[in-house]
Coordinates of C-alpha atoms in Angstrom, one line a residue:
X781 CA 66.2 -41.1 160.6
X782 CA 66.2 -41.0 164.4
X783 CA 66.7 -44.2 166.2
X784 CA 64.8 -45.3 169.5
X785 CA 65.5 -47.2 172.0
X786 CA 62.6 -48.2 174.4
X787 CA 62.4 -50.7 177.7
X788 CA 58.9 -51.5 176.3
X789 CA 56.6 -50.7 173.3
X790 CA 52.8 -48.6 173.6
X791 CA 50.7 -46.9 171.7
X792 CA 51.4 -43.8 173.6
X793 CA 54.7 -44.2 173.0
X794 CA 54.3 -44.5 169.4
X795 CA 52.0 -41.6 169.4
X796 CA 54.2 -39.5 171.2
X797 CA 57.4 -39.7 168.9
X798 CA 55.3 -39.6 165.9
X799 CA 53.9 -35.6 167.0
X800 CA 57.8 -34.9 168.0
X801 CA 60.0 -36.6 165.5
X802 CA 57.8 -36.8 162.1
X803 CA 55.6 -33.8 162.9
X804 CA 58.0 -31.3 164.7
X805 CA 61.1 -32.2 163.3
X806 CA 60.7 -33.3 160.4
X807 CA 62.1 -36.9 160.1
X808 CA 61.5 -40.4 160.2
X809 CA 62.4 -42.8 163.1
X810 CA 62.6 -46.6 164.6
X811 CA 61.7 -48.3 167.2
X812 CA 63.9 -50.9 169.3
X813 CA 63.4 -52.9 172.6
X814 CA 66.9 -54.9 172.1
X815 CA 69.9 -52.5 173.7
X816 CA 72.6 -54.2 172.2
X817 CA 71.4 -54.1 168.6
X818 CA 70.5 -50.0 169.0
X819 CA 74.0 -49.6 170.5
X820 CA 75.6 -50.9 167.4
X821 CA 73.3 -48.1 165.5
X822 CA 74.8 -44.7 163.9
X823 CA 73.4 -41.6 163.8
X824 CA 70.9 -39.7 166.1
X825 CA 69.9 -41.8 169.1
X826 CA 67.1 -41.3 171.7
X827 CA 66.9 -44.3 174.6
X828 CA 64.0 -43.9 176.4
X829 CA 63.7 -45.7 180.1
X830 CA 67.2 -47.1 180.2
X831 CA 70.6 -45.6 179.2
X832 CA 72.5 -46.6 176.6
X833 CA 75.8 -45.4 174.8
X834 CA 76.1 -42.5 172.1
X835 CA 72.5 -41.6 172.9
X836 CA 70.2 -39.1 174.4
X837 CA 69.3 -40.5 177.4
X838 CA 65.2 -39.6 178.7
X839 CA 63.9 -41.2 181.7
X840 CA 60.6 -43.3 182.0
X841 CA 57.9 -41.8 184.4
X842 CA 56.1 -44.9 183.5
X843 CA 52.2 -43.0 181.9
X844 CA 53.6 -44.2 178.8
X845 CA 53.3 -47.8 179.5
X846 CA 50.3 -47.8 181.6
X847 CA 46.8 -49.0 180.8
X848 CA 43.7 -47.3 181.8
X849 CA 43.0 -43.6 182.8
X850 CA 44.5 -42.8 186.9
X851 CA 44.4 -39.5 188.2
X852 CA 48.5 -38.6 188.1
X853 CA 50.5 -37.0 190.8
X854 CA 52.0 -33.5 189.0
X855 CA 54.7 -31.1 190.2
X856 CA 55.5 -28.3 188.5
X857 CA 59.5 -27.5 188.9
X858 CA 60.1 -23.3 189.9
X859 CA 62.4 -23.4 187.4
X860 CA 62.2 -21.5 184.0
X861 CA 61.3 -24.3 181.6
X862 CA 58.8 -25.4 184.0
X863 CA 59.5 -29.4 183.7
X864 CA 57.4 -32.0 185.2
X865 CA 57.2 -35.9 185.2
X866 CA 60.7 -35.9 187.0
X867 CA 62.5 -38.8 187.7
X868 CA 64.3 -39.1 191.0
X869 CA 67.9 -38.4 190.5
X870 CA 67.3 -38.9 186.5
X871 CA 65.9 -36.0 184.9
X872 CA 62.8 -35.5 183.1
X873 CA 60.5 -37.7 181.0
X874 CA 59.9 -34.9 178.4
X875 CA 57.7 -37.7 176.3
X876 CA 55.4 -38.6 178.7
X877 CA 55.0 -34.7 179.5
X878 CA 54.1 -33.9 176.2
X879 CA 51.7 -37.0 176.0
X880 CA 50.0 -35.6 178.9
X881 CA 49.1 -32.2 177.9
X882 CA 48.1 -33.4 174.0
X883 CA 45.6 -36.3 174.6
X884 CA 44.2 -34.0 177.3
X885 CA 44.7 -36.3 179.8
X886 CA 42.9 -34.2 182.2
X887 CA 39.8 -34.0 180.5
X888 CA 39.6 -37.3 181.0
X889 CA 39.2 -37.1 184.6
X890 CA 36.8 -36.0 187.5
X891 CA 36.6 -32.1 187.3
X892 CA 34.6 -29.4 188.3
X893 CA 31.9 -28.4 184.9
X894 CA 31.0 -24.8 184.1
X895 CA 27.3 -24.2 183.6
X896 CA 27.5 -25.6 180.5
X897 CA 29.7 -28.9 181.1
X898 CA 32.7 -27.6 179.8
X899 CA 36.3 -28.4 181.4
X900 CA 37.5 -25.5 183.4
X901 CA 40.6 -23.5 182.9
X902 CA 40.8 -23.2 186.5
X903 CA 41.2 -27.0 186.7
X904 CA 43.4 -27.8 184.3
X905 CA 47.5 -28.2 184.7
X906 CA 48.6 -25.1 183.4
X907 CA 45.9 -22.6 184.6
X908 CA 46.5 -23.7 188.2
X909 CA 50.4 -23.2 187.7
X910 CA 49.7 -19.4 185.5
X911 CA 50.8 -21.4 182.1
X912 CA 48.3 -21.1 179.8
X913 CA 50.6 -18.2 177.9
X914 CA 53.2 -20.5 177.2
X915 CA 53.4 -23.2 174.4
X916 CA 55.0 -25.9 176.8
X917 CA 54.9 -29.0 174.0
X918 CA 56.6 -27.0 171.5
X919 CA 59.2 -25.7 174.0
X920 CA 59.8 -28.9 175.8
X921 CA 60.4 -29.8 172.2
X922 CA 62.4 -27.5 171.0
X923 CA 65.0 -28.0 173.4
X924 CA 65.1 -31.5 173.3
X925 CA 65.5 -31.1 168.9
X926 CA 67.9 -28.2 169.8
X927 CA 70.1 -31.2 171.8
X928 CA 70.1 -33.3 169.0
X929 CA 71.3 -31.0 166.5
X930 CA 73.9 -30.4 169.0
X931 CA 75.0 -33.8 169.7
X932 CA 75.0 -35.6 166.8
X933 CA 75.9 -32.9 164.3
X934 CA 72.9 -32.9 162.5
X935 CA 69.6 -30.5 161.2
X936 CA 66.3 -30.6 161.4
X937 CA 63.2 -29.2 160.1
X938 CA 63.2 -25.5 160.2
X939 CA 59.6 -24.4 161.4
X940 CA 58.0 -21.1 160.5
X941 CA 55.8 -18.9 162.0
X942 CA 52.0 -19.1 160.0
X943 CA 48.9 -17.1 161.1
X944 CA 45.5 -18.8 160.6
X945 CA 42.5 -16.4 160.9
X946 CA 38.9 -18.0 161.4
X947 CA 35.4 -16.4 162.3
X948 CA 32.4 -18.1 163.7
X949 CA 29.1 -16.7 162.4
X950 CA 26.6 -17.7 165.0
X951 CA 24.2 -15.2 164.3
X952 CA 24.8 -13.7 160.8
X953 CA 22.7 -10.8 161.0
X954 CA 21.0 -9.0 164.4
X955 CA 17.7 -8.0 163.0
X956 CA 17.1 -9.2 159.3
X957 CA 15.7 -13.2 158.6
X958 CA 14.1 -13.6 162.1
X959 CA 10.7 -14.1 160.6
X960 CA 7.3 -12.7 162.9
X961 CA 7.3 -14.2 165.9
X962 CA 11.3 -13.3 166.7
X963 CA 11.2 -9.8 165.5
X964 CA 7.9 -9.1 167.5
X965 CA 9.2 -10.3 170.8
X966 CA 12.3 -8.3 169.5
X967 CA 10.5 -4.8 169.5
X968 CA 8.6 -5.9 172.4
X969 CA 11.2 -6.3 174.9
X970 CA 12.8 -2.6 173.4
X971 CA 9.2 -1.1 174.4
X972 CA 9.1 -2.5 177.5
X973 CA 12.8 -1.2 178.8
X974 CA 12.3 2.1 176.5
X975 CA 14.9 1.8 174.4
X976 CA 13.4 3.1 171.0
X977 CA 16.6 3.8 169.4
X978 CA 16.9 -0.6 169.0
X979 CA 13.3 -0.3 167.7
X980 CA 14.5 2.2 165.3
X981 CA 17.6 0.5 164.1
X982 CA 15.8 -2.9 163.5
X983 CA 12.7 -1.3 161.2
X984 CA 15.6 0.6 159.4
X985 CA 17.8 -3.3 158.9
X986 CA 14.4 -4.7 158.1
X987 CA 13.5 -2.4 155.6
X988 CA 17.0 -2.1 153.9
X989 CA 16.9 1.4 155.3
X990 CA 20.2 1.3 156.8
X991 CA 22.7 -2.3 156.9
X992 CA 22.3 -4.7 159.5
X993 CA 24.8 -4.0 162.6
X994 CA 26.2 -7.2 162.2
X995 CA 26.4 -7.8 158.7
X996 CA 30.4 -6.6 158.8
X997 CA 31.2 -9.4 156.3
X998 CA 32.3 -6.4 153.4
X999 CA 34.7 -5.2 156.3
X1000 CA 36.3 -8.4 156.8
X1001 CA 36.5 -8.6 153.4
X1002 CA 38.5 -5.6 152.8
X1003 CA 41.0 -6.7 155.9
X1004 CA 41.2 -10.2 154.8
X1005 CA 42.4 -8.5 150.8
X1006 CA 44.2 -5.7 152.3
X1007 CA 46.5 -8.4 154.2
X1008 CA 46.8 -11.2 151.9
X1009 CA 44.5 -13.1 154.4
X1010 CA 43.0 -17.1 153.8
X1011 CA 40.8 -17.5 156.8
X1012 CA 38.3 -20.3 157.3
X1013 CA 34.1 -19.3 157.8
X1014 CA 32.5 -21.6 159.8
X1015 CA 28.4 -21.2 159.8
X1016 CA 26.0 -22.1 162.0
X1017 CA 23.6 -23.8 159.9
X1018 CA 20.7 -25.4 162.7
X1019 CA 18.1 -25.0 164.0
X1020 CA 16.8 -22.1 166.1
X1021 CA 16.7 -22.7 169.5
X1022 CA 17.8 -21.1 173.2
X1023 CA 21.7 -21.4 173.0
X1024 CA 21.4 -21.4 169.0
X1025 CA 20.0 -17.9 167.9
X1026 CA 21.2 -17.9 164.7
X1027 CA 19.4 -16.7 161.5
X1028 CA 17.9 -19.8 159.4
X1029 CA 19.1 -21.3 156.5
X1030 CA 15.7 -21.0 154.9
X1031 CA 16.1 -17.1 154.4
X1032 CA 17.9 -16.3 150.9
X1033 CA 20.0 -13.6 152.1
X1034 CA 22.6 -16.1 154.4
X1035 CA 22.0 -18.7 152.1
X1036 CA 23.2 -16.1 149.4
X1037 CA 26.0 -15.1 151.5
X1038 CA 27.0 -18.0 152.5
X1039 CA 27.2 -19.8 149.0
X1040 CA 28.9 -16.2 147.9
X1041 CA 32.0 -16.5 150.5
X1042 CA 32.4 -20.4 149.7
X1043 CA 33.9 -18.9 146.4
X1044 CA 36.3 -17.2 148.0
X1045 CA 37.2 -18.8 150.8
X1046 CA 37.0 -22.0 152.9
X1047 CA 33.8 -23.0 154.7
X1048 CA 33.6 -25.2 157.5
X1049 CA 30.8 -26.4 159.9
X1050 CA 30.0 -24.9 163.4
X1051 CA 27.8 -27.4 164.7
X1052 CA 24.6 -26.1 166.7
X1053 CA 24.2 -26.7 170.6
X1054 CA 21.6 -29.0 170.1
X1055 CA 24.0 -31.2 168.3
X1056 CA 25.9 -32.0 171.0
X1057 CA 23.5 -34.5 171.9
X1058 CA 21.6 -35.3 169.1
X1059 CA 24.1 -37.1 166.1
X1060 CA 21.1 -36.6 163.6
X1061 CA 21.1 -33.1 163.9
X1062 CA 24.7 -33.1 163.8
X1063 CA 24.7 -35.2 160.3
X1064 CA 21.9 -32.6 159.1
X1065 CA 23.3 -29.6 159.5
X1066 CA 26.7 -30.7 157.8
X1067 CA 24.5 -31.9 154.8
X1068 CA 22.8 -28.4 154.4
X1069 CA 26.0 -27.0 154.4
X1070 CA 27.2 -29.1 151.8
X1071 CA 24.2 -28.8 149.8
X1072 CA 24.1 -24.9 149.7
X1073 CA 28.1 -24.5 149.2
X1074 CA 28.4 -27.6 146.6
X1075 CA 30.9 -28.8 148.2
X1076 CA 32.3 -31.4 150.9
X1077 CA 32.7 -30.2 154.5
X1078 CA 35.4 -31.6 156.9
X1079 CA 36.2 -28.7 159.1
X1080 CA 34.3 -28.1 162.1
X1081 CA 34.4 -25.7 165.3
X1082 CA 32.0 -26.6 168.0
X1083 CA 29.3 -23.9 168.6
X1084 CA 30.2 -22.6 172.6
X1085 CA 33.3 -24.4 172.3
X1086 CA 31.8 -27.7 173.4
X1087 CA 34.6 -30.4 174.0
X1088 CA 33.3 -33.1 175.9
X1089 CA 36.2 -36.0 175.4
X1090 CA 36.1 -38.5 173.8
X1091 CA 32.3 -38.1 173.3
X1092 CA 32.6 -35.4 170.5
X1093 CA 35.4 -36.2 168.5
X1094 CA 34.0 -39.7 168.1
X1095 CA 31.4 -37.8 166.4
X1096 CA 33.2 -35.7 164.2
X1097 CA 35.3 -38.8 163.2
X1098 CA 32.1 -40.6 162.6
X1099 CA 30.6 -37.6 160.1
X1100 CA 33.8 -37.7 158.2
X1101 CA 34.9 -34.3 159.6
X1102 CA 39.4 -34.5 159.3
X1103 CA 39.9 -31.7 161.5
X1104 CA 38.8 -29.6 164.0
X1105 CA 39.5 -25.9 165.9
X1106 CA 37.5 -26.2 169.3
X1107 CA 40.4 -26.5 171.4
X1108 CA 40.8 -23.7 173.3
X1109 CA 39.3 -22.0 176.9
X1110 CA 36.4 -19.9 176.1
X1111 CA 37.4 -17.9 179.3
X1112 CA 41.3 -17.2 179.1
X1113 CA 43.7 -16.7 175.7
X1114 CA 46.6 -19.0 175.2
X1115 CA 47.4 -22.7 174.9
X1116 CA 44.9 -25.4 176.4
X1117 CA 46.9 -28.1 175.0
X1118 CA 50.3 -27.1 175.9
X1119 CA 50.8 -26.7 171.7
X1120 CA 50.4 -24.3 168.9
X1121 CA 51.0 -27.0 166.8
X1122 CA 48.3 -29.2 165.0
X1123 CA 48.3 -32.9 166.4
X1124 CA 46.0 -36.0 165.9
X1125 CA 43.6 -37.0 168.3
X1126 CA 44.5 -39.5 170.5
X1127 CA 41.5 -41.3 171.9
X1128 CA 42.5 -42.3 175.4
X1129 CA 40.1 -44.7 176.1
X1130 CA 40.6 -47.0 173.0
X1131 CA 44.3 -46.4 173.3
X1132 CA 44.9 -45.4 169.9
X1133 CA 45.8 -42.6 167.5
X1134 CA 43.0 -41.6 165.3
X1135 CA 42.6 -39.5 161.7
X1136 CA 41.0 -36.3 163.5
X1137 CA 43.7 -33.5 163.2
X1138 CA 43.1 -30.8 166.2
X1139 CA 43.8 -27.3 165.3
X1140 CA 44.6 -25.3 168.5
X1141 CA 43.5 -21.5 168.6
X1142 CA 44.7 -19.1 171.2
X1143 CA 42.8 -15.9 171.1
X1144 CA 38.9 -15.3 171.0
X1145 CA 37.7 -12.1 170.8
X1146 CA 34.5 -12.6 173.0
X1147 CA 36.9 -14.0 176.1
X1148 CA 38.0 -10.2 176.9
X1149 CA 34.9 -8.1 177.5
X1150 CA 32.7 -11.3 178.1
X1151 CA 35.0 -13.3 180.8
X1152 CA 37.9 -11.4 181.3
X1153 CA 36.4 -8.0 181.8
X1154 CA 39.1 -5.9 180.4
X1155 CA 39.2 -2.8 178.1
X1156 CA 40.0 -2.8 174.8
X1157 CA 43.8 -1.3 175.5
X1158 CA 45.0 -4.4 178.1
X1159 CA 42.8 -6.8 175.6
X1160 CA 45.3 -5.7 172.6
X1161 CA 48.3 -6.2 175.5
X1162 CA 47.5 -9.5 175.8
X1163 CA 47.1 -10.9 172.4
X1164 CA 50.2 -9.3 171.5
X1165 CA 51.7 -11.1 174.3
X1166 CA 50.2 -14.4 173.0
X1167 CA 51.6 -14.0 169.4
X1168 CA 54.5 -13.3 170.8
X1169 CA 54.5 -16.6 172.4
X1170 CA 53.8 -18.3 168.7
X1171 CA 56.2 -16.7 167.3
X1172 CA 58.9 -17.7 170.1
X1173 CA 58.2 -21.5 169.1
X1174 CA 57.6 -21.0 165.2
X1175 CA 54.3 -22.1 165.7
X1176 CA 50.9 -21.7 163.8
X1177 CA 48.5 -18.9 165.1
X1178 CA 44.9 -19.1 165.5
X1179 CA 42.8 -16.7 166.3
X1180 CA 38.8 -16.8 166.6
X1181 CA 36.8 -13.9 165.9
X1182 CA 32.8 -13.4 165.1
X1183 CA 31.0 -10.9 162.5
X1184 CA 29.4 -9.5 165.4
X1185 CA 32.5 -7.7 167.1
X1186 CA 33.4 -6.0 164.6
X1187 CA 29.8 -4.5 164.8
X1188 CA 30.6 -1.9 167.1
X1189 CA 27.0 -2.3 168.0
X1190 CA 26.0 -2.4 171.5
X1191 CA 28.5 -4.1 174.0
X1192 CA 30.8 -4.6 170.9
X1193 CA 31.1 -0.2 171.0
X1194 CA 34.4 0.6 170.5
X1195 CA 35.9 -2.6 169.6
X1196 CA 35.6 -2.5 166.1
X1197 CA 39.7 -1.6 165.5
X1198 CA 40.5 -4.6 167.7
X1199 CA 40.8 -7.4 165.7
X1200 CA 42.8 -4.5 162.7
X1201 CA 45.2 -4.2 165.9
X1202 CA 45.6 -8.1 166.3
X1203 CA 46.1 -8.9 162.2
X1204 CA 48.6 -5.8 161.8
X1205 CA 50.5 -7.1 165.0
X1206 CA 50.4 -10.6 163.7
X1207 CA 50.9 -9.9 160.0
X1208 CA 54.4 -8.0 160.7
X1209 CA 57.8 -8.5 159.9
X1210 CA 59.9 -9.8 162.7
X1211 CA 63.7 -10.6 163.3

């Protein structure tokens, strides 16, 4: 049991040492707002906004105790655990730091959109300062569990490092179960720019002639047995339309496959672009899911990584999903929320805590040749890097790939070994 001392109570407050003390450390703790009853207290003590004796002392920025959404004046210290929220002459409000950077804050605020209406890297805290490959929360927290341990003689909960593999199957296969009309304009456009060879390889998918390029699902297969792998599949399961090209539900061989891979592993939603917008569609497409899998859904991954707080967790919530893996830039690796460490949603215009459990990825596999522009070699440099950076905090890895990359069809040529190089490098034994 920790004890906690506070000048004044919030639900941000409350959020806030639930993540760090239950969550993180592994105990149980209590709030007070009378000083000299907490002073009289034993045991491991945190006072939060005014000091007290025999306890860790942490100074009040004051976001914890507001009301309302403000834009917030940030500094970034040059120092190398990169603290901000400081105090004048006190130190650092490590809580309301951590607060920040989980309820996304940010997002919250006026930003510049992407063309889609996504919240920029570029604009948030820790891709302005070059952060985004460093798990702040858990550090910030770490150090401040580390000086508990110290102080008052106790231990905590040991964390250990976990890796999470998930794929999003937008488009299942590249030529098979596009009916007529698709595969028609399909062999059109290859006759207009010439390119015969695509016309040949999609008559020979069609036709069972030769497999579909993107029907790599035996592959992953092999590398999810051949390193004791429990990944999560989460299908695209709506409606045809210009951001959702996916193969329909109607033809028997995704139903098939999908209904096949539900017996061996977990499924989970990846709601359509059109569902963004549309909570019928959204409630549909979970129900087909259900319906060819037998069994309930409550995962979900936004299709293009659509996070538009607190619109579309509300729906989530709403469909009874418990947890979801959207939170991550679609444009740059690492940690948008500061965390590779699950935490609840915390709904920041209600002011309140809710059931929806966020599941942080850090690496995609489409953010290197589609945004980033590198090769494959500096693309398995960097997500070494990143795992590195889970591992440093204990934390849980995540990484996002599709059936499509490992295709080595078209712009996915020679990328097929990548995401072999990533599970090897995050699979091994480490001191």
């Amino acid at each position: 049991m920790i004890h906690v001392f506070s000048i004044s109570l919030s639900p941000r407050l409350e959020y806030i040492l639930a993540f760090l003390i239950k969550d993180f450390f592994g105990s149980d703790f209590e709030l007070y707002t009378d000083l000299s009853e907490f002073e009289m207290l034993e045991g491991p003590k945190i006072s939060y906004g005014k000091r007290a004796e025999r306890s860790i002392y942490i100074p009040s920025q004051g976001l914890l105790f507001e009301n309302g959404i403000h834009p917030q004046t940030i500094e970034i210290d040059g120092g190398p655990k990169k603290e901000f929220f400081k105090v004048d002459g006190e130190g650092f409000d490590v809580l309301s730091a951590c607060f920040y950077l989980l309820s996304r804050y940010e997002e919250y605020l006026p930003s510049k959109r992407d063309k889609y209406g996504r919240f920029s890297s570029e604009d948030s805290i820790l891709g302005k300062h070059d952060l985004l490959d460093r798990p702040l929360v858990d550090e910030y927290a770490i150090d401040l569990k580390t000086e508990i341990e110290s102080k008052f003689g106790c231990q905590l909960k040991e964390r250990n490092y976990t890796f999470l593999p998930t794929y999003d199957i937008d488009i299942a296969f590249a030529y098979k179960g596009r009916g007529i009309w698709r595969t028609a304009g399909g062999i059109g456009r290859s006759l207009i720019h010439g390119d015969f060879k695509s016309i040949s390889k999609r008559v020979a998918a069609i036709t069972d002639v030769e497999s579909d390029p993107f029907d790599t699902f035996a592959l992953l297969d092999e590398i999810n047995k051949e390193n004791d792998l429990k990944p999560i599949y989460f299908f695209h399961v709506g409606e045809y339309a210009f951001l959702d090209k996916n193969v329909s539900v109607k033809y028997e061989p995704y139903r098939s496959l999908i209904e096949n891979l539900s017996k061996k592993y977990e499924i989970a939603l990846h709601p359509s672009y059109q569902s963004n917008a549309d909570i019928g569609k959204l409630v549909s497409e979970k129900e087909k899911l259900e319906t060819i899998t037998g069994k309930q859904v409550f995962k979900s991954r936004q299709h293009f990584l659509m996070l538009e707080l607190p619109k579309t967790y509300r729906l989530l919530l709403k469909l009874g999903i418990r947890s979801d893996y959207s939170m991550a830039f679609p444009d740059r690796p690492g940690f948008r929320a500061g965390t590779c460490t699950p935490f609840k949603f915390y709904d920041l215009e209600l002011e309140e805590e809710t059931k929806l459990t966020i599941y942080p990825f850090q690496l995609m596999d489409t953010t290197f040749p589609s945004y980033m522009k590198v090769d494959f070699n500096r693309a398995v440099e960097i997500s070494k890097r990143i795992i590195d950076s889970v591992r440093s905090v204990e934390g849980t890895f995540v990484s996002l790939w599709h059936n499509n990359s490992l295709s080595n069809h078209e712009e996915w040529k020679g990328w097929q070994s990548f995401y072999e190089e990533v599970v090897k490098y995050a699979k091994q034994e480490y001191d």
